XYZ file of C-alpha atoms in Angstrom:
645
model
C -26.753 -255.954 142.850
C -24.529 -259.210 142.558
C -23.846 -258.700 138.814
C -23.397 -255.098 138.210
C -20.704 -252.718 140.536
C -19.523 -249.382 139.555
C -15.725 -249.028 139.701
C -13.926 -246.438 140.765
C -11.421 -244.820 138.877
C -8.305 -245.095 141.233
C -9.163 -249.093 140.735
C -9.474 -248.691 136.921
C -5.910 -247.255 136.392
C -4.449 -249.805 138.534
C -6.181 -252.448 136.299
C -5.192 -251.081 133.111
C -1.979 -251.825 133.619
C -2.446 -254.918 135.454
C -3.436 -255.991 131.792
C -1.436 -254.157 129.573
C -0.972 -257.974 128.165
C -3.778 -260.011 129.148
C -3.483 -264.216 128.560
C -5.575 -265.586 126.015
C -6.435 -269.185 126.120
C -8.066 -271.687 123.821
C -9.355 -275.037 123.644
C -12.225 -277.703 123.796
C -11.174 -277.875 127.141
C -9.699 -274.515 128.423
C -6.285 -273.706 129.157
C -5.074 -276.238 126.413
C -3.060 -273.728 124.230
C -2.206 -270.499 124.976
C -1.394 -267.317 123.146
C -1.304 -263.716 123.688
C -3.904 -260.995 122.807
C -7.349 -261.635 120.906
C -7.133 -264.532 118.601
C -5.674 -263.598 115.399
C -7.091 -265.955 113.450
C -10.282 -268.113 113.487
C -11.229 -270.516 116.092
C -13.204 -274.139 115.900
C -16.754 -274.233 116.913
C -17.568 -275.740 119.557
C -14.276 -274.525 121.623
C -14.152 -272.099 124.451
C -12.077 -268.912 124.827
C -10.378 -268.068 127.681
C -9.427 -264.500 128.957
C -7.468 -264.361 132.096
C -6.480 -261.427 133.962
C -4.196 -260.699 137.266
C -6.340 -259.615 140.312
C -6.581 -256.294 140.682
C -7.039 -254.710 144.411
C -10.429 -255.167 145.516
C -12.859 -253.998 148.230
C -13.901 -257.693 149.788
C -14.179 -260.402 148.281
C -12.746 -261.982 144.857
C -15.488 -264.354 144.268
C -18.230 -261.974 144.464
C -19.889 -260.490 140.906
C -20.132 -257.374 142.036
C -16.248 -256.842 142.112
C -15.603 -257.991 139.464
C -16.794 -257.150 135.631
C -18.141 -258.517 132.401
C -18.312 -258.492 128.518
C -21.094 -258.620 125.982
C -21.308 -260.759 123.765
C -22.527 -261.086 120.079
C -22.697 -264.084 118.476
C -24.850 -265.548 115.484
C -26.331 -267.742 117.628
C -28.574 -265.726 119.293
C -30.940 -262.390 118.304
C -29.701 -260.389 120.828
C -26.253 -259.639 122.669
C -25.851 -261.441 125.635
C -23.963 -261.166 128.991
C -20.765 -263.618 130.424
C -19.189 -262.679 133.616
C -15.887 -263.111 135.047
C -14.861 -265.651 137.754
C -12.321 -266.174 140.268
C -9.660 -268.741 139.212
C -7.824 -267.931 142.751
C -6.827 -264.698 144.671
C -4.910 -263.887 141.782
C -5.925 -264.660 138.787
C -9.337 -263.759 136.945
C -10.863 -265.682 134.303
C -13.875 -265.609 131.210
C -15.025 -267.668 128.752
C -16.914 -267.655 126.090
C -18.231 -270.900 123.919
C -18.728 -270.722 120.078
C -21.798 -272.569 119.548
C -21.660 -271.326 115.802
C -20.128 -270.351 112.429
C -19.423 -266.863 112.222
C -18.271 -263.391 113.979
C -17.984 -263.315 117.605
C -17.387 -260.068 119.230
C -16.507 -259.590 123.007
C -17.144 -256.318 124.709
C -15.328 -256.170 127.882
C -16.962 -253.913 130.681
C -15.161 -251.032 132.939
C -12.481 -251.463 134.385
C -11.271 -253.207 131.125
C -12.855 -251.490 128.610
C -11.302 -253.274 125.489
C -12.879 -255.148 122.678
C -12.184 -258.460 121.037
C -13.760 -259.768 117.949
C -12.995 -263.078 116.358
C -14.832 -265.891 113.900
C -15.500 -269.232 114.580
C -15.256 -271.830 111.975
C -17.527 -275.387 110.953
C -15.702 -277.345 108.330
C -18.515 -279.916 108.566
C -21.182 -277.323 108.122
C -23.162 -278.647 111.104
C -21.141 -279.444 113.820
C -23.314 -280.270 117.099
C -21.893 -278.599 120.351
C -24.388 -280.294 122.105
C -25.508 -278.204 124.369
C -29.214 -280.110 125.892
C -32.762 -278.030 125.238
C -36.285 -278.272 126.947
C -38.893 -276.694 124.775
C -42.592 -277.539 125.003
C -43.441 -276.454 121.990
C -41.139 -279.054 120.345
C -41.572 -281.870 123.037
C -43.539 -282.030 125.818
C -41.133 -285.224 127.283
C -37.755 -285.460 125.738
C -34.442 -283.299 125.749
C -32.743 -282.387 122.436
C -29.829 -280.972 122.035
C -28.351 -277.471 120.856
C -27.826 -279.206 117.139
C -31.657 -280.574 117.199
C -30.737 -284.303 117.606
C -32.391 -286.161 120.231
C -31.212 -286.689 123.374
C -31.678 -289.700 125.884
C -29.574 -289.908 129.259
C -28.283 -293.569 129.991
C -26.283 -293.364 133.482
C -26.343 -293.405 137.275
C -25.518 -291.323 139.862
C -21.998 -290.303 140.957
C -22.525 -287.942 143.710
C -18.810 -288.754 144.890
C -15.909 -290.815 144.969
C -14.777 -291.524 148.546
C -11.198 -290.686 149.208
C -10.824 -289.086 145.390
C -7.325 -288.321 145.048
C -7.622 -286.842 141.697
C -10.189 -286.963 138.885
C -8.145 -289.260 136.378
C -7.184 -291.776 139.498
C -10.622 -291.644 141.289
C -13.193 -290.317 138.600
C -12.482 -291.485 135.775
C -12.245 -295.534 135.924
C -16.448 -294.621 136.893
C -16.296 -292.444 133.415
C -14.056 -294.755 131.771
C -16.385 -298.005 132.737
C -19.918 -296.434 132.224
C -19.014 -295.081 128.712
C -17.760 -297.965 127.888
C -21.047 -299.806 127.732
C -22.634 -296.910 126.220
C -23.593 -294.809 129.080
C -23.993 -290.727 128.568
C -24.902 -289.415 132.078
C -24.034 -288.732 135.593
C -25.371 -286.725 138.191
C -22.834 -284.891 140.645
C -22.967 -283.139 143.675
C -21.211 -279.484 144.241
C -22.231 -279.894 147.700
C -21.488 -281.423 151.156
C -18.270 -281.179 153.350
C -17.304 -284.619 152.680
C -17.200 -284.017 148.602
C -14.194 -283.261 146.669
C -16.840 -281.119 144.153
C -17.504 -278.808 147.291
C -17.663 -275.154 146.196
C -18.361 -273.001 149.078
C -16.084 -274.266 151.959
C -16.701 -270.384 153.690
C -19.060 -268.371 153.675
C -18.775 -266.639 150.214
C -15.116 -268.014 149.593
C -14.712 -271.004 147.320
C -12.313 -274.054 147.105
C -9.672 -273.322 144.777
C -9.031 -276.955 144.704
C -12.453 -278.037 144.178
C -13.444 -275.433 141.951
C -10.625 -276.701 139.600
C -11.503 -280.382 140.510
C -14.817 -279.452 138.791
C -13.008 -278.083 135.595
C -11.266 -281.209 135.280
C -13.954 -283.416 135.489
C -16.126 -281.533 132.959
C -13.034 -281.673 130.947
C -13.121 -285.550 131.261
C -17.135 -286.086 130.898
C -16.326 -284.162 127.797
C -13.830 -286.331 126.041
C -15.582 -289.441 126.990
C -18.988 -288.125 125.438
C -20.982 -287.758 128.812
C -22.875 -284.856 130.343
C -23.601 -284.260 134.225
C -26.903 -282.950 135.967
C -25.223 -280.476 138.512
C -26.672 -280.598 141.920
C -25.321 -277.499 143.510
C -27.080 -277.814 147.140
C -28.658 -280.747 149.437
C -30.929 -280.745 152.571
C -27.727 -282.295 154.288
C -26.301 -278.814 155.415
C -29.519 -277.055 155.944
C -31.448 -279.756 158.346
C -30.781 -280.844 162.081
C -32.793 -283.870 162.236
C -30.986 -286.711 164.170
C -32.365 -289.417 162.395
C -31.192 -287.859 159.125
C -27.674 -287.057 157.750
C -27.736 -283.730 158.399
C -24.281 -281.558 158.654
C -25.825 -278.164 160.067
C -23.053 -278.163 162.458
C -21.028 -278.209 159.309
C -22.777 -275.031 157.354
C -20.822 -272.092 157.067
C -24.224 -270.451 157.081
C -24.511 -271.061 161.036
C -23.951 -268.626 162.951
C -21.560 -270.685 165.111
C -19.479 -271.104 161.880
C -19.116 -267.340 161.046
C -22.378 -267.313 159.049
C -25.669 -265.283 160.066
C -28.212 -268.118 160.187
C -29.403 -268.958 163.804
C -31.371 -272.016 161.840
C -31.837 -273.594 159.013
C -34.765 -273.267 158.187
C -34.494 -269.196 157.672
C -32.227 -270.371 154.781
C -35.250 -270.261 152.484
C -36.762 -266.795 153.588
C -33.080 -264.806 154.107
C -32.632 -262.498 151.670
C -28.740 -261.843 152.569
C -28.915 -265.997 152.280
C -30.521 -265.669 149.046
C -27.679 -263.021 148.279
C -24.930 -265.658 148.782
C -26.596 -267.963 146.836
C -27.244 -265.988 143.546
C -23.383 -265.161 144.060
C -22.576 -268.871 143.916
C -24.730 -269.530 141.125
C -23.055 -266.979 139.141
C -19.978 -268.113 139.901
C -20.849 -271.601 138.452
C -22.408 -270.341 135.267
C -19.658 -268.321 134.885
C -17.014 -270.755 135.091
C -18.684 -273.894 134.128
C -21.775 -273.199 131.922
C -20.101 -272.768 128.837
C -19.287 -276.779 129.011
C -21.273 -278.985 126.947
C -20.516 -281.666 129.387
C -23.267 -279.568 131.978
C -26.672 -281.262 131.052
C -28.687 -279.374 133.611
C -28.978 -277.436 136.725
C -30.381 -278.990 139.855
C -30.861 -276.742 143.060
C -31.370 -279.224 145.577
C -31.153 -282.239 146.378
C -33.815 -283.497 148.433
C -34.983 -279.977 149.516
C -38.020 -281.156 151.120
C -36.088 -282.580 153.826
C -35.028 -279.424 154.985
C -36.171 -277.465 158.140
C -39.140 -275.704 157.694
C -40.111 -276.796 154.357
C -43.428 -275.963 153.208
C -44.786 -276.351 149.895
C -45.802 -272.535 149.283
C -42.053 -271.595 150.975
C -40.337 -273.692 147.852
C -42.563 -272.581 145.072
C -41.729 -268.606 146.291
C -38.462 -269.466 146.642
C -37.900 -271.582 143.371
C -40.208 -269.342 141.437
C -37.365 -266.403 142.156
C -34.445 -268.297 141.998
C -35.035 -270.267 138.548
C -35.606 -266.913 136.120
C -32.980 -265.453 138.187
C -30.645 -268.909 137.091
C -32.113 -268.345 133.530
C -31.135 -264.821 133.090
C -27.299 -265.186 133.391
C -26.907 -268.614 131.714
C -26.803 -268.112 128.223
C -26.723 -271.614 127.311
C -29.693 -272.138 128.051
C -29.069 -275.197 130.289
C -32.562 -277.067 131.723
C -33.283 -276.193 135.479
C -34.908 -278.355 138.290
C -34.914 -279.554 141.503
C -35.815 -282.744 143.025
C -37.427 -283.966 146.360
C -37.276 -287.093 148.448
C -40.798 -287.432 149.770
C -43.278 -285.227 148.031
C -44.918 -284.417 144.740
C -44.686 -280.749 144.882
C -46.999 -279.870 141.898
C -46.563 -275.840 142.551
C -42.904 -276.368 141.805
C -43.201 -277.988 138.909
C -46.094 -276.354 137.190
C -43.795 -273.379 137.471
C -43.067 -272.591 133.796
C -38.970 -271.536 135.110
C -38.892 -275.518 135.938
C -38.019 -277.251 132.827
C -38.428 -280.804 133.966
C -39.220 -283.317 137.127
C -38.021 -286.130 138.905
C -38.485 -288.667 141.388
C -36.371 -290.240 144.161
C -37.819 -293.755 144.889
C -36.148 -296.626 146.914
C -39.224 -299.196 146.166
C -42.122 -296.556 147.425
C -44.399 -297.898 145.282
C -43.327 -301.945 145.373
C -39.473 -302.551 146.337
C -39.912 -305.840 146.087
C -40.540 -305.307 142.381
C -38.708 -302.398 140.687
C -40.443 -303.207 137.150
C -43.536 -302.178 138.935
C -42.232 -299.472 140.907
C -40.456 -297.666 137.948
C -42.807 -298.152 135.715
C -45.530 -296.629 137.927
C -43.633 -293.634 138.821
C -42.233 -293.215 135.730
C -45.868 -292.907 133.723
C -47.243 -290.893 136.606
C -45.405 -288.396 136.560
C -45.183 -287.939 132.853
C -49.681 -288.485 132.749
C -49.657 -285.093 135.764
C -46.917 -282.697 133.817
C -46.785 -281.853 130.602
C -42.681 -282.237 131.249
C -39.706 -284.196 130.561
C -39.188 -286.354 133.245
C -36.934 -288.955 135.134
C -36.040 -290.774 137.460
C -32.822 -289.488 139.214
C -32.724 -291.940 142.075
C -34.049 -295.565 142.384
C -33.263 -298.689 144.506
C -34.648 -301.385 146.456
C -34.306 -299.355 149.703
C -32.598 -296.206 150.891
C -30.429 -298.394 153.734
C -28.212 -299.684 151.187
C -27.758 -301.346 148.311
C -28.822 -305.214 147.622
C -25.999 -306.451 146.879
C -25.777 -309.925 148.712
C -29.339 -310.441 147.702
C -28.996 -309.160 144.055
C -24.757 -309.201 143.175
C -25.762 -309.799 139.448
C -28.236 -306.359 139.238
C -31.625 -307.657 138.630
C -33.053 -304.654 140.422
C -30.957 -302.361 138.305
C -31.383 -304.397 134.849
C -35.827 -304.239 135.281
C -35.646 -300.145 137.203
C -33.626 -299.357 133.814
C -36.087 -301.302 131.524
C -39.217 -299.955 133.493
C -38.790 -296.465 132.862
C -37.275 -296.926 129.478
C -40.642 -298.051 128.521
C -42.191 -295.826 130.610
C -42.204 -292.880 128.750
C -39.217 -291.025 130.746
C -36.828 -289.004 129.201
C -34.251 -290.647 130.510
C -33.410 -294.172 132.182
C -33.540 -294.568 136.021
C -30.504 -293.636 137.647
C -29.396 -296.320 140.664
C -27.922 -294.504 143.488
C -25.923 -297.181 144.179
C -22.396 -296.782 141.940
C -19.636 -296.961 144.462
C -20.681 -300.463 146.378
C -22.754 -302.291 144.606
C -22.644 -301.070 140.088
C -18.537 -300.675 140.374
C -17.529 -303.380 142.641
C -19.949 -306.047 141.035
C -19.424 -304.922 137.585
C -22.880 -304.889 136.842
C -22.066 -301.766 133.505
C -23.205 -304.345 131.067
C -26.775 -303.324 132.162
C -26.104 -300.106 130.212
C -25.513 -301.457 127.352
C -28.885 -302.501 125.460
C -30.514 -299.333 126.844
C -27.700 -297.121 125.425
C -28.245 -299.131 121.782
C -32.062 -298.509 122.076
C -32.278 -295.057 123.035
C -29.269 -294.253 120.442
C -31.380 -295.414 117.954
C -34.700 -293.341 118.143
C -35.342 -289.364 118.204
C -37.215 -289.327 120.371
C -38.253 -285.941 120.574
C -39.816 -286.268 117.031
C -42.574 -288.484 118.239
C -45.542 -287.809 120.561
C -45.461 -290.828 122.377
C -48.583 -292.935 124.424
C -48.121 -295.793 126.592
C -49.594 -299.562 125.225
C -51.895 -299.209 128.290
C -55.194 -297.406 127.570
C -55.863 -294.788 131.007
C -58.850 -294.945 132.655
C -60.410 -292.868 135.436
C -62.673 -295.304 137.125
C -62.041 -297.836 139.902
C -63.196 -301.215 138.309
C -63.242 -304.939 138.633
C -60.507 -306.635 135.905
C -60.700 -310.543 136.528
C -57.035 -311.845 136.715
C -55.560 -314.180 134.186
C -57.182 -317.821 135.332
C -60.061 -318.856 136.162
C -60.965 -317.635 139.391
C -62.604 -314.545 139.893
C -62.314 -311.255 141.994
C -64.579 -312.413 144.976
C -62.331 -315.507 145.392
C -59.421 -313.856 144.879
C -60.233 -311.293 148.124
C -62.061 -313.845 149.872
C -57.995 -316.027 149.915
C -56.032 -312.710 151.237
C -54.864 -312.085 147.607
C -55.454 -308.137 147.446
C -52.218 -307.043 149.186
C -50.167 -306.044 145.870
C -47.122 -305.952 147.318
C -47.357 -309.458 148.845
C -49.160 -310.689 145.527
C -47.721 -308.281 142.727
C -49.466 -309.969 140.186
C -52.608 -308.576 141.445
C -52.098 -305.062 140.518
C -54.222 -303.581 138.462
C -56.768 -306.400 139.373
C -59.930 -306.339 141.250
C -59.798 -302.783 142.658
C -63.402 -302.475 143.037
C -63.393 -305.376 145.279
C -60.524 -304.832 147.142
C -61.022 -301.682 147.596
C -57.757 -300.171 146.405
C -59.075 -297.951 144.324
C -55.604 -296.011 144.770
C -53.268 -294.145 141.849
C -52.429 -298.144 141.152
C -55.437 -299.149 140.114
C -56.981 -296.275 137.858
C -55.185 -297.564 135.041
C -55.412 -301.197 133.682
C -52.924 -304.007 134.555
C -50.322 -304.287 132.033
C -50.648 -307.054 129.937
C -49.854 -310.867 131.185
C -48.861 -313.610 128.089
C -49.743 -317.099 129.528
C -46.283 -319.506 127.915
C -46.211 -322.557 129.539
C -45.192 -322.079 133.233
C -44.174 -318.486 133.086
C -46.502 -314.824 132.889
C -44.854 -312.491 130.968
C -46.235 -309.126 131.146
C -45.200 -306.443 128.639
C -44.874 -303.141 128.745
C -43.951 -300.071 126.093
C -45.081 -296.908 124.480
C -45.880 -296.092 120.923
C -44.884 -292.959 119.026
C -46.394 -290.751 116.180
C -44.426 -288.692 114.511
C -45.073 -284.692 115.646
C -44.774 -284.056 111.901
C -46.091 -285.701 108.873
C -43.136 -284.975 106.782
C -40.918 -286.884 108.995
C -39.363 -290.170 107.651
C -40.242 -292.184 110.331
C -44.175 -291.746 111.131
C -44.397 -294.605 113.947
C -41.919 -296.444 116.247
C -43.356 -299.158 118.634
C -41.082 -299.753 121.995
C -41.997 -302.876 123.915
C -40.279 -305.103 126.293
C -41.843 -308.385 127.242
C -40.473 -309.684 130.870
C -40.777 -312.682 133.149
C -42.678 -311.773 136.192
C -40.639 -314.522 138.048
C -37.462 -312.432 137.395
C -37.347 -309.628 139.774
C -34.447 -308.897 142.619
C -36.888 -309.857 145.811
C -37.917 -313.763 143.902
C -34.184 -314.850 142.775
C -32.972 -313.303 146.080
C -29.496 -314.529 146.084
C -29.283 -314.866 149.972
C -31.883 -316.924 150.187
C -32.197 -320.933 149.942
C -32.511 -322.209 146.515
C -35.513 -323.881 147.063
C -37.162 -320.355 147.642
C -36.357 -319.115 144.534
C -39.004 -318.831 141.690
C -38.169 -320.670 138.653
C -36.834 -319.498 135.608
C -38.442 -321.264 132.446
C -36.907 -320.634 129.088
C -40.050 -318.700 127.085
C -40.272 -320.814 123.728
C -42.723 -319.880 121.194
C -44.381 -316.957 122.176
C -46.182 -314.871 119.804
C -48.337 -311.655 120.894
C -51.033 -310.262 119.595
C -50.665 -306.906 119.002
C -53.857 -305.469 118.934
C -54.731 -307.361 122.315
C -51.809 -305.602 124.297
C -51.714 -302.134 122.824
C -54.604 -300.824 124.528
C -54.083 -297.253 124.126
C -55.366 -297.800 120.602
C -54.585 -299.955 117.522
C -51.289 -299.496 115.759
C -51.277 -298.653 112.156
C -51.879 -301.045 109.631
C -48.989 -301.586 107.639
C -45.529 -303.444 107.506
C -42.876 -303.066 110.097
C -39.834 -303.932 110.303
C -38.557 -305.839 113.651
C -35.607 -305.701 115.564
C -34.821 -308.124 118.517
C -32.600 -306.536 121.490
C -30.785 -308.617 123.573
C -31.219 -306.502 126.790
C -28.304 -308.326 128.566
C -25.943 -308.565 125.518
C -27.083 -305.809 123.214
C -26.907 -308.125 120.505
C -30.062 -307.813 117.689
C -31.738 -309.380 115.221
C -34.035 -309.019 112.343
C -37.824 -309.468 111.540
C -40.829 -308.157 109.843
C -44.548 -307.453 111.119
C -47.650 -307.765 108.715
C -49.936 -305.526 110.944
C -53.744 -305.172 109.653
C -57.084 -304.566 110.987
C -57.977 -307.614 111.690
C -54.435 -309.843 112.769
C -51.450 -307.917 113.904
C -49.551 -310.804 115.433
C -45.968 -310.536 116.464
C -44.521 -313.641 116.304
C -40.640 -315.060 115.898
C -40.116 -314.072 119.270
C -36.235 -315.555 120.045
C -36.557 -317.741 123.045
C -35.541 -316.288 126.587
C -35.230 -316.771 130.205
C -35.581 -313.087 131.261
C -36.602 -310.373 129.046
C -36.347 -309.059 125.819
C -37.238 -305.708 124.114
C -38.149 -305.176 120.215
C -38.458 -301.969 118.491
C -41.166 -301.721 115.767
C -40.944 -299.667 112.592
C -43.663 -298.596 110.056
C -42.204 -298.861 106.815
């Protein structure tokens, strides 16, 4: 197999004395300090230890498991012993760490050829000392990550597949780092994959990129001293599709056959098992090397996957269904694992109990024209058909680029962030869009408010609904005014995405009894000139000893105030108008729909979701009047956060 090789003894002699002094190494980040021998005296939680070894003669190939060896481990963190592997620095040198998630006696066993034993304790002068390592567990949430430590955990970031012409991590990655944690931001998603990235791990065909492997060590190394985790996408369709009209690099794959690789297409990728082979390899490499850094949020297989050749539904969930428990079994950190699509809802992937969460790719598939819409819709239907955390790890206006002449202040990226905020994700929508449009228009203030909200709340603690009650029936809501469905279809008005303030209106009548219209509208607030609709989720405490026993999220919005209606490249005149909101009050029990809240008083807090600045109120909610009022006047939005005291 890939992870366990017999050695011969010839080999073993000439590796004990390869390593009659082997390097130790510790460190948050590895290779910091170094030393000789097993650590003498006790180490910090939280760090990782570093054995490295010279390279001993091998039969093929340095980067393959199954030349290489292991050690068990014992540590008070988990029941049973558990297994770490070694890794390929280079040619030359061998390397394997091990992470201290707790207090107490660690003990390393190392396997043949090295055959030695290293025992040492790690130390918590706080007593509780958070490594942060990120769980998904059902049977403590259904939708929201926590980490290792049991403290909630809500992503705030954007992608950052890759910096064009990176010419190191501090030059090229980390202003991107540097800017996004600035304004409170705690996530990226990278890609290992692609010819063109500097993150690139398999640049032959089972031989890896010294300088990219190490590229990846020192940009965990900076996510982790700037407080931020990364999803790692390991693979995309890019170098396992030929379609012209998509960018695909088959030409590129060291898997084809005209590269040295064994592949005569793509699309036997899926259903090779020597492919499959390779694969496992790499993914034991990564774990090996990488998986002991609380900077890694999560696993992601593919990007895109279902724009490979030959994908099929039944093809992923086989091959998915293997590779996850596979992924599982040799990460001991227990990191989530997923994969995401472009184009379909693959329910047999993501029913799989081996897939610990979901997510959607959407450039304005539902409504571009209004991302507060479109989030929000993809956002609560995917948490209603999986009992998941989920996310959205891709949004924007359009997959041909980003707006940025139409929208240089980030509209579309302000609402797709509020949308699924409110939406019940378990993180916030993550624009795709971070090199030419979120960097060069400096639009990281939009992370701000979001970051202040979601530090705020555990949200794992609550079992959350949406405001909106959910209904399984096509029916007939009148729209705010006084004209009625019959009208309204008789003047053209049913197209939602030319008249967005029709959805969830008159789907008996227009006949659009789709996924839109099974659930009501969200609520409109008539205030002068403007509609505001408002949107948000309440949460009951999971347990009734908990301090906090509800927490009401809403965000009220001015429909005039999306990307496609202040279109900056458009004429003035075209524009809708922006009315300050004065004096609106909302009645509680009107736009929670999902059910009542509790009677009781709340305490109110006001979020500037531009500035992140706050301010204080209090709610008298009883069976009969639960008005909100005090609202602070705005052009825009604004979001409130409701506690029962």
């Amino acid at each position: 197999s890939l992870l366990h090789h017999t050695q011969t003894f010839s080999k073993m002699r000439r590796v004990a004395v390869a390593i009659a002094g082997f390097i130790f190494w510790m460190g948050e980040t590895a290779g910091l300090e170094a030393t000789h021998g097993c650590p003498t005296g006790p180490v910090t939680v939280c760090t990782t230890v570093e054995f490295r070894f010279p390279m001993w003669a091998h039969s093929s190939n340095p980067y393959n498991a199954s030349d290489l060896f292991s050690a068990t481990v014992t540590a008070p963190d988990h029941e049973d012993s558990f297994r770490v592997y070694a890794f390929a620095f280079n040619k030359s040198v061998l390397g394997l760490r091990v992470t201290a998630i707790a207090a107490g006696s660690h003990t390393v066993v190392f396997s043949s050829p090295i055959g030695t034993t290293c025992t040492f304790d790690a130390t918590d002068s706080s007593g509780g000392t958070d490594c942060g390592f990120i769980r998904s567990n059902p049977t403590i949430s259904q939708r929201h990550f926590f980490t290792s430590g049991g403290q909630s955990w809500f992503g705030v970031g954007m992608n950052l597949a890759w910096v064009s012409g990176a010419t190191s991590v501090q030059a090229s990655w980390d202003p991107y780092l540097t800017n996004l944690s600035n304004h409170g931001g705690n996530y990226v998603r990278l890609w290992l994959t692609d010819m063109w990235d500097d993150l690139f791990i398999e640049t032959h065909l089972g031989n890896y990129s010294v300088t990219n492997t190490q590229n990846i060590d020192d940009l965990l190394e900076a996510l982790q001293r700037h407080g931020m985790k990364a999803m790692m996408c390991i693979e995309s369709f890019n170098l396992l599709c030929d379609n012209p009209n998509a960018p695909c690099d088959w030409d590129e794959c060291v898997y084809n056959t005209k590269n040295g690789g064994f592949l005569d297409s793509p699309a036997d990728f899926f259903t090779s098992d020597r492919a499959a082979a390779y694969f496992k390899m790499r993914l034991q490499y990564i774990v090996a090397r990488y998986g002991g850094s609380p900077a890694v949020f999560a696993w992601e297989f593919f990007n895109e996957v279902d724009i490979t050749n030959g994908f099929s539904p039944s093809g992923q969930t086989n091959w998915v269904g293997k590779m996850a428990p596979y992924l599982a079994s040799i990460d001991p950190y227990g990191h989530p694992i997923s994969t995401s699509f472009c184009c379909h809802d693959v329910p047999e992937v993501y029913t799989l109990p081996s897939v610990d969460f979901t997510m959607t790719h959407t450039y304005g598939t539902h409504n571009r024209n209004d991302l507060v819409d479109n989030n929000h819709y993809w956002s609560e239907r995917m948490v209603s058909e999986y009992a998941k955390p989920t996310f959205i790890a891709e949004f924007g206006t359009g997959a041909a680029g980003a707006p940025a002449l139409a929208d240089p202040t980030g509209i579309a990226l302000h609402n797709g962030i509020w949308a699924s905020l409110t939406g019940r994700a378990a993180m916030t929508a993550m624009s795709w869009w971070w090199d030419n449009w979120i960097r060069p228009y400096d639009l990281w203030y939009h992370f701000d408010a979001p970051a202040k909200l979601a530090g705020s709340i555990q949200f794992h603690k609550f079992v959350w609904r949406t405001i909106g009650a959910a209904s399984s029936t096509c029916t007939d809501i009148q729209p705010p005014g006084q004209y009625t469905c019959a009208q309204q279809a008789s003047w053209g008005k049913c197209n939602t995405t030319q008249n967005p303030w029709m959805k969830g209106y008159c789907c008996k009548t227009c006949t659009n009894c789709s996924a839109t219209c099974l659930g009501p509208p969200e609520p409109v607030i008539p205030n002068a000139t403007e509609w505001i609709r408002v949107l948000g989720m309440v949460g009951t405490a999971a347990s009734s000893s908990s301090t906090e026993q509800t927490v009401a999220v809403l965000w009220l919005q001015n429909r005039n105030n999306t990307w496609i209606q202040q279109n900056s490249s458009a004429p003035t005149s075209s524009r809708s108008p922006l009315n300050m909101v004065t004096g609106l009050a909302v009645n509680l029990h009107a736009v929670i729909a999902s059910g009542p809240l509790p009677q009781g008083q709340y305490s109110v807090e006001w979020l500037d979701t531009y500035t992140a600045a706050s301010s204080e109120g209090q709610l008298d909610c009883t069976a009969s009047n639960c008005i909100l009022s005090g609202v602070p006047d705005f052009y825009k939005d604004i979001a409130v956060i409701l506690r029962l005291k």
